[in-house]
XYZ file of N, CA, C and O in Angstrom:
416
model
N 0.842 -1.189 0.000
C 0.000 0.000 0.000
C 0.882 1.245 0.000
O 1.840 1.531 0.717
N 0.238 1.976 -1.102
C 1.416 3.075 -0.911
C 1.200 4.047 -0.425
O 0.404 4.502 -1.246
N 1.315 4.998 0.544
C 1.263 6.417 1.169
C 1.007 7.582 0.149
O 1.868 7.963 -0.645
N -0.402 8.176 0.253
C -0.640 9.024 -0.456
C 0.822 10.374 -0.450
O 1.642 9.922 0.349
N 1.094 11.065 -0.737
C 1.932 12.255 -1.575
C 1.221 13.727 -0.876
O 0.315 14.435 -1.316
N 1.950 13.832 0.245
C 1.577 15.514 -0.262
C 2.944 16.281 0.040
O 3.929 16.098 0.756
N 2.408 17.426 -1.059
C 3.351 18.352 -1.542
C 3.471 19.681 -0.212
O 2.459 20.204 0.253
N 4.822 20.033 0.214
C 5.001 21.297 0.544
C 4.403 22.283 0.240
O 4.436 22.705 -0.916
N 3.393 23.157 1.659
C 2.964 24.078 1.120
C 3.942 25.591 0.406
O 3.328 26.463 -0.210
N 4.958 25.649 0.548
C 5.921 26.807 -0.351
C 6.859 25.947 -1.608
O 7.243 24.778 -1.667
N 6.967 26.770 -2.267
C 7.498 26.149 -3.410
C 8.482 27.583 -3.498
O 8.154 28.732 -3.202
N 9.853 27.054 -4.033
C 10.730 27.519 -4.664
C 10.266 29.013 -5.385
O 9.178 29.132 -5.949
N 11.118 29.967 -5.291
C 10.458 31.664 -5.833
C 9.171 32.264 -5.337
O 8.826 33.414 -5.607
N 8.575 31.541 -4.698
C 7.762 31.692 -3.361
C 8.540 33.012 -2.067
O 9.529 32.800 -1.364
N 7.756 34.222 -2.104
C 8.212 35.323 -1.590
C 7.108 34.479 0.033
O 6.058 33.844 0.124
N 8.390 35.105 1.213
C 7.350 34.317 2.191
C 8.179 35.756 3.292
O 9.061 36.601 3.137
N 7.369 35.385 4.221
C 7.801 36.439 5.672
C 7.613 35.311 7.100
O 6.884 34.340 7.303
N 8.445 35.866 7.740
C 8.630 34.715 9.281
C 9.335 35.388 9.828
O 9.691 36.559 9.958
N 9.638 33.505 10.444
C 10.824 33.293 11.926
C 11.831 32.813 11.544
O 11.550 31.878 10.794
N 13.304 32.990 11.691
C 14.308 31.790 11.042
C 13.968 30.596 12.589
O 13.229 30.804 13.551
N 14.845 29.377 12.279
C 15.064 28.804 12.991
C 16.741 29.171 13.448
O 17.665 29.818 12.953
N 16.469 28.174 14.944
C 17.637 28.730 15.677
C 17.751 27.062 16.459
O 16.818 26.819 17.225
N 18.476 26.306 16.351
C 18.955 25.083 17.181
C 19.008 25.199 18.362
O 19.566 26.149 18.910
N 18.553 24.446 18.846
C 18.463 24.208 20.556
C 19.909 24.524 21.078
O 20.073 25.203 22.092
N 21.021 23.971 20.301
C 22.418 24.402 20.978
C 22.800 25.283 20.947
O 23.848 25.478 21.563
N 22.102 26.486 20.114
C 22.471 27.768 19.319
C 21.849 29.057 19.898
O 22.089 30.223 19.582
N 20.904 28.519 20.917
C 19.889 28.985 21.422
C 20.198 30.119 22.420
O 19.310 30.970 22.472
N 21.332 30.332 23.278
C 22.236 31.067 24.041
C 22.933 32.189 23.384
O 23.585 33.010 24.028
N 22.790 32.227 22.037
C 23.863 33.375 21.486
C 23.537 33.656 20.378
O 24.292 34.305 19.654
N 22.124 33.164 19.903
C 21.209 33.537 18.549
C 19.611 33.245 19.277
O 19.133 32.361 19.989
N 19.088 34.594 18.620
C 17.867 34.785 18.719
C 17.022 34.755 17.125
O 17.315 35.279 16.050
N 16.160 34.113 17.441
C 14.931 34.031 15.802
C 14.864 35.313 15.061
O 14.100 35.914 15.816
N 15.054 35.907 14.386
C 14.828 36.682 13.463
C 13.332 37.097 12.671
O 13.063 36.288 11.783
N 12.525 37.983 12.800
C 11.906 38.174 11.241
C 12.313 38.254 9.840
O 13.131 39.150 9.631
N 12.054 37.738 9.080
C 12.636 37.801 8.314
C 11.473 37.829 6.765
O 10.565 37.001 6.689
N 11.708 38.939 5.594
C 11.021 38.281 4.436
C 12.224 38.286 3.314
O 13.303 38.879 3.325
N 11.727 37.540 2.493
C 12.833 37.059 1.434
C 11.645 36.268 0.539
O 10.423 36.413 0.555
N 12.750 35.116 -0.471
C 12.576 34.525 -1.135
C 12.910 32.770 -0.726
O 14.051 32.521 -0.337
N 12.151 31.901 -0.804
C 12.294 30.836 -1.312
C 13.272 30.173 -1.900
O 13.059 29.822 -3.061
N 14.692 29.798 -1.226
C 15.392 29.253 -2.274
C 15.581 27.472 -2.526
O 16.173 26.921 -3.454
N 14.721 26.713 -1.137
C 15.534 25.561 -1.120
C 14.081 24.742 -0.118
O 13.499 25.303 0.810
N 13.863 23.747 -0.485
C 12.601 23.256 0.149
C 13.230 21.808 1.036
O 13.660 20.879 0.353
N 13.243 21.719 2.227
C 13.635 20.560 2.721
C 12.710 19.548 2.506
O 11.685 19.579 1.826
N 13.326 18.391 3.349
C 12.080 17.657 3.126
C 10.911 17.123 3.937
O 9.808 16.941 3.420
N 11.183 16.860 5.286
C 9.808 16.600 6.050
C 8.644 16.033 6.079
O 7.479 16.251 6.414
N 9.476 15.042 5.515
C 8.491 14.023 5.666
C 7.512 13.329 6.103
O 7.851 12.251 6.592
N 5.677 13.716 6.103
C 4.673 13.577 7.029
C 4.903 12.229 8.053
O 5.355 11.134 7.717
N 4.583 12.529 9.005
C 4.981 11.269 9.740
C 5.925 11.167 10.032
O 6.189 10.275 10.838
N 6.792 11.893 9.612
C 8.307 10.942 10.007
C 9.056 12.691 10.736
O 9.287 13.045 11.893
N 9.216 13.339 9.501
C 9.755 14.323 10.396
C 9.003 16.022 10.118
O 9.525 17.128 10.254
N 8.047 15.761 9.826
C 7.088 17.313 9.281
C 7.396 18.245 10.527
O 7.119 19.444 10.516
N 7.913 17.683 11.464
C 7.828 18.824 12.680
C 9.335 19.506 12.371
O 9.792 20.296 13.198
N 10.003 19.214 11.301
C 11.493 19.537 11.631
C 11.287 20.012 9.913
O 12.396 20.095 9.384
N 10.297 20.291 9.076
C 10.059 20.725 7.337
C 10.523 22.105 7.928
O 10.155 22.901 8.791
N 11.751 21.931 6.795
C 12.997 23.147 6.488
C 12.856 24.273 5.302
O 12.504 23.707 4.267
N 12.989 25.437 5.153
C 13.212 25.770 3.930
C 13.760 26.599 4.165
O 13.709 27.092 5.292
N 14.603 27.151 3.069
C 16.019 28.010 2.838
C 15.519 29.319 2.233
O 14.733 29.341 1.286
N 16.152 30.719 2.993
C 15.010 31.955 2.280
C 16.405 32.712 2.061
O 17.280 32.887 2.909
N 16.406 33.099 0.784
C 17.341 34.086 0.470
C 16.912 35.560 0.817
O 15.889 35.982 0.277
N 17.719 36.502 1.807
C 17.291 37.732 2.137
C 17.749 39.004 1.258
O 18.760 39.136 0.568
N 16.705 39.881 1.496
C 17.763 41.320 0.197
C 18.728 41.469 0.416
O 19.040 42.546 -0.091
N 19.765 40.924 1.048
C 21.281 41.275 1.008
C 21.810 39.981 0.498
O 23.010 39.957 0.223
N 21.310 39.216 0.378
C 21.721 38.021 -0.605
C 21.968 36.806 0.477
O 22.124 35.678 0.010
N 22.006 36.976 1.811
C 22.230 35.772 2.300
C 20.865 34.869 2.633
O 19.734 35.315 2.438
N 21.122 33.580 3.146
C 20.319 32.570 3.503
C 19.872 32.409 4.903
O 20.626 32.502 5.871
N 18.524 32.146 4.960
C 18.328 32.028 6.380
C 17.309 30.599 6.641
O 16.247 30.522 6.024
N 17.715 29.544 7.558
C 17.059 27.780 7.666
C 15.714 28.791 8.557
O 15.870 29.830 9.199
N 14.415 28.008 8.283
C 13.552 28.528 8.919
C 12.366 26.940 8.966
O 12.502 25.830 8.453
N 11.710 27.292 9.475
C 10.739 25.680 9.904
C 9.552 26.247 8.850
O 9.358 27.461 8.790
N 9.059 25.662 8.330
C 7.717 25.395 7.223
C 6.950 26.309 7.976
O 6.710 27.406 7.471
N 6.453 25.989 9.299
C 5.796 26.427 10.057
C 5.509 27.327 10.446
O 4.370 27.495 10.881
N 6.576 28.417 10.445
C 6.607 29.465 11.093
C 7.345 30.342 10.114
O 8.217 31.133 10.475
N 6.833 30.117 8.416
C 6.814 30.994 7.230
C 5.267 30.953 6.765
O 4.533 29.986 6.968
N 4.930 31.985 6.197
C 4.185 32.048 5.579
C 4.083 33.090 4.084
O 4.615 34.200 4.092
N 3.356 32.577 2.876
C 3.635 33.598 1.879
C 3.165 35.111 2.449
O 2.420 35.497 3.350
N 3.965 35.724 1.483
C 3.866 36.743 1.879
C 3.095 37.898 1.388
O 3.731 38.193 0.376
N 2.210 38.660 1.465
C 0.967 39.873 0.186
C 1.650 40.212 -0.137
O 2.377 40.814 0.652
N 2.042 40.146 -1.536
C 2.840 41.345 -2.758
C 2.365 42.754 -1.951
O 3.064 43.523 -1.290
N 1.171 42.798 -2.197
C 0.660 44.392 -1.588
C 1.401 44.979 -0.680
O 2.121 45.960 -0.871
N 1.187 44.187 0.687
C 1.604 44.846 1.946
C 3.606 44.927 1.819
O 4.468 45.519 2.468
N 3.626 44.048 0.707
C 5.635 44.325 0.525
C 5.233 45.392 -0.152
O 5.331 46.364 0.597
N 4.857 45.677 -1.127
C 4.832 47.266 -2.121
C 4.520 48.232 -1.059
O 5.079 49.314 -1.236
N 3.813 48.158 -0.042
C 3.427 49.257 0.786
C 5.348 49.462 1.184
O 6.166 50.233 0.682
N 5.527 48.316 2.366
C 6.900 48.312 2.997
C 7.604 48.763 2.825
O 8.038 49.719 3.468
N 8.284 48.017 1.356
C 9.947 48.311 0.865
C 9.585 49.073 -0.336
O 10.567 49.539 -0.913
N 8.381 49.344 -0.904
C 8.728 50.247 -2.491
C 7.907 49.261 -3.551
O 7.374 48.196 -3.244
N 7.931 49.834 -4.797
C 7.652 49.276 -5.999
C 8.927 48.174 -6.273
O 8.697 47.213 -7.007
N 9.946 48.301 -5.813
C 10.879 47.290 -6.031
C 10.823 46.113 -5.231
O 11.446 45.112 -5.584
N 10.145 46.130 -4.197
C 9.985 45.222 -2.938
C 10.869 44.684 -2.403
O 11.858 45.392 -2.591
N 11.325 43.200 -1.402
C 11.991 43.203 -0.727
C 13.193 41.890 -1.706
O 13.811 41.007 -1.112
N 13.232 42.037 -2.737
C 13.523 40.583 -3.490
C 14.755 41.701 -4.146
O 15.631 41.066 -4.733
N 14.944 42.959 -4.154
C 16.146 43.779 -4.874
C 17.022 43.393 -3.753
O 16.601 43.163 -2.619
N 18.496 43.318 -4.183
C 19.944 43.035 -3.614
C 20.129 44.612 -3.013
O 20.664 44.801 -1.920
N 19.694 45.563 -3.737
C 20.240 47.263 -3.034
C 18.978 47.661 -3.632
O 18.367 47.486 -4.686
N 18.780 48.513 -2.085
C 17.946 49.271 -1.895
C 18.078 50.951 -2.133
O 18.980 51.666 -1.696
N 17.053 51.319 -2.857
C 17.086 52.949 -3.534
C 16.966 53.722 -2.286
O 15.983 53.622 -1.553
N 17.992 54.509 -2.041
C 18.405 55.341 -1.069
C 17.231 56.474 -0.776
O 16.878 56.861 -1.890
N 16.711 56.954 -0.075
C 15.663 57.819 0.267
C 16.527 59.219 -0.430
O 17.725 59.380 -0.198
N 16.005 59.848 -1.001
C 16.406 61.306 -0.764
C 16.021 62.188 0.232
O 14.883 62.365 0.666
N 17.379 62.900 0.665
C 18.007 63.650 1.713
C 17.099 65.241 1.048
O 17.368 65.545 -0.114
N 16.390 65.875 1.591
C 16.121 67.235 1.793
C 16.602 68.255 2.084
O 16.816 68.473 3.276
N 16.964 69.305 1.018
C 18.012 69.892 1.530
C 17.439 71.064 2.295
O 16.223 71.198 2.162
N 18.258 72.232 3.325
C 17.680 72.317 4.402
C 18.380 73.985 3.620
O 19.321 74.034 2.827
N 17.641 75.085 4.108
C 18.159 76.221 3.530
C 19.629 77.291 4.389
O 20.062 78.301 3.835
């Protein structure tokens, strides 16, 4: 009998917002993060076996990676990022500098 299939709810280029994860040993000298980004890497987590430990890898606007639990990502409203970070949103590597007002 074979075990029905289900698929990860985020998929790859999937814009999401969260918590990173932080290891129980790690736990003393790193704190969880918010974080929004991109989708780069889908673990696996296997129902039953290890869904409590489903991983995925989020690339942040400065280009690095952050391990976060399935769980405690969720996609993220295009909208409320266009409000946030701009028409460019949070998926640009450099961010358009505010202009400075000049003062008389």
């Amino acid at each position: 009998m074979q075990t029905p299939r289900v698929s990860a709810p985020l998929r790859v280029g999937d814009t999401v917002t969260g918590r990173t994860y932080v290891s129980p040993e790690d736990k003393g000298r790193e704190q969880p993060q918010e974080i929004t980004g991109t989708v780069v890497q889908v673990g696996s987590g296997f129902a039953g076996v290890d869904a409590e430990k489903a991983f995925v890898w989020v690339r942040l606007p400065d280009c690095t990676e952050r391990k976060c639990l399935i769980r405690d990502v969720r996609r993220a409203d295009e909208r409320s990022l266009k409000r946030s970070y701009g028409p460019a949103g949070p998926w640009t590597s450099s961010a358009t500098p505010t202009p400075m007002k000049e003062t008389p």
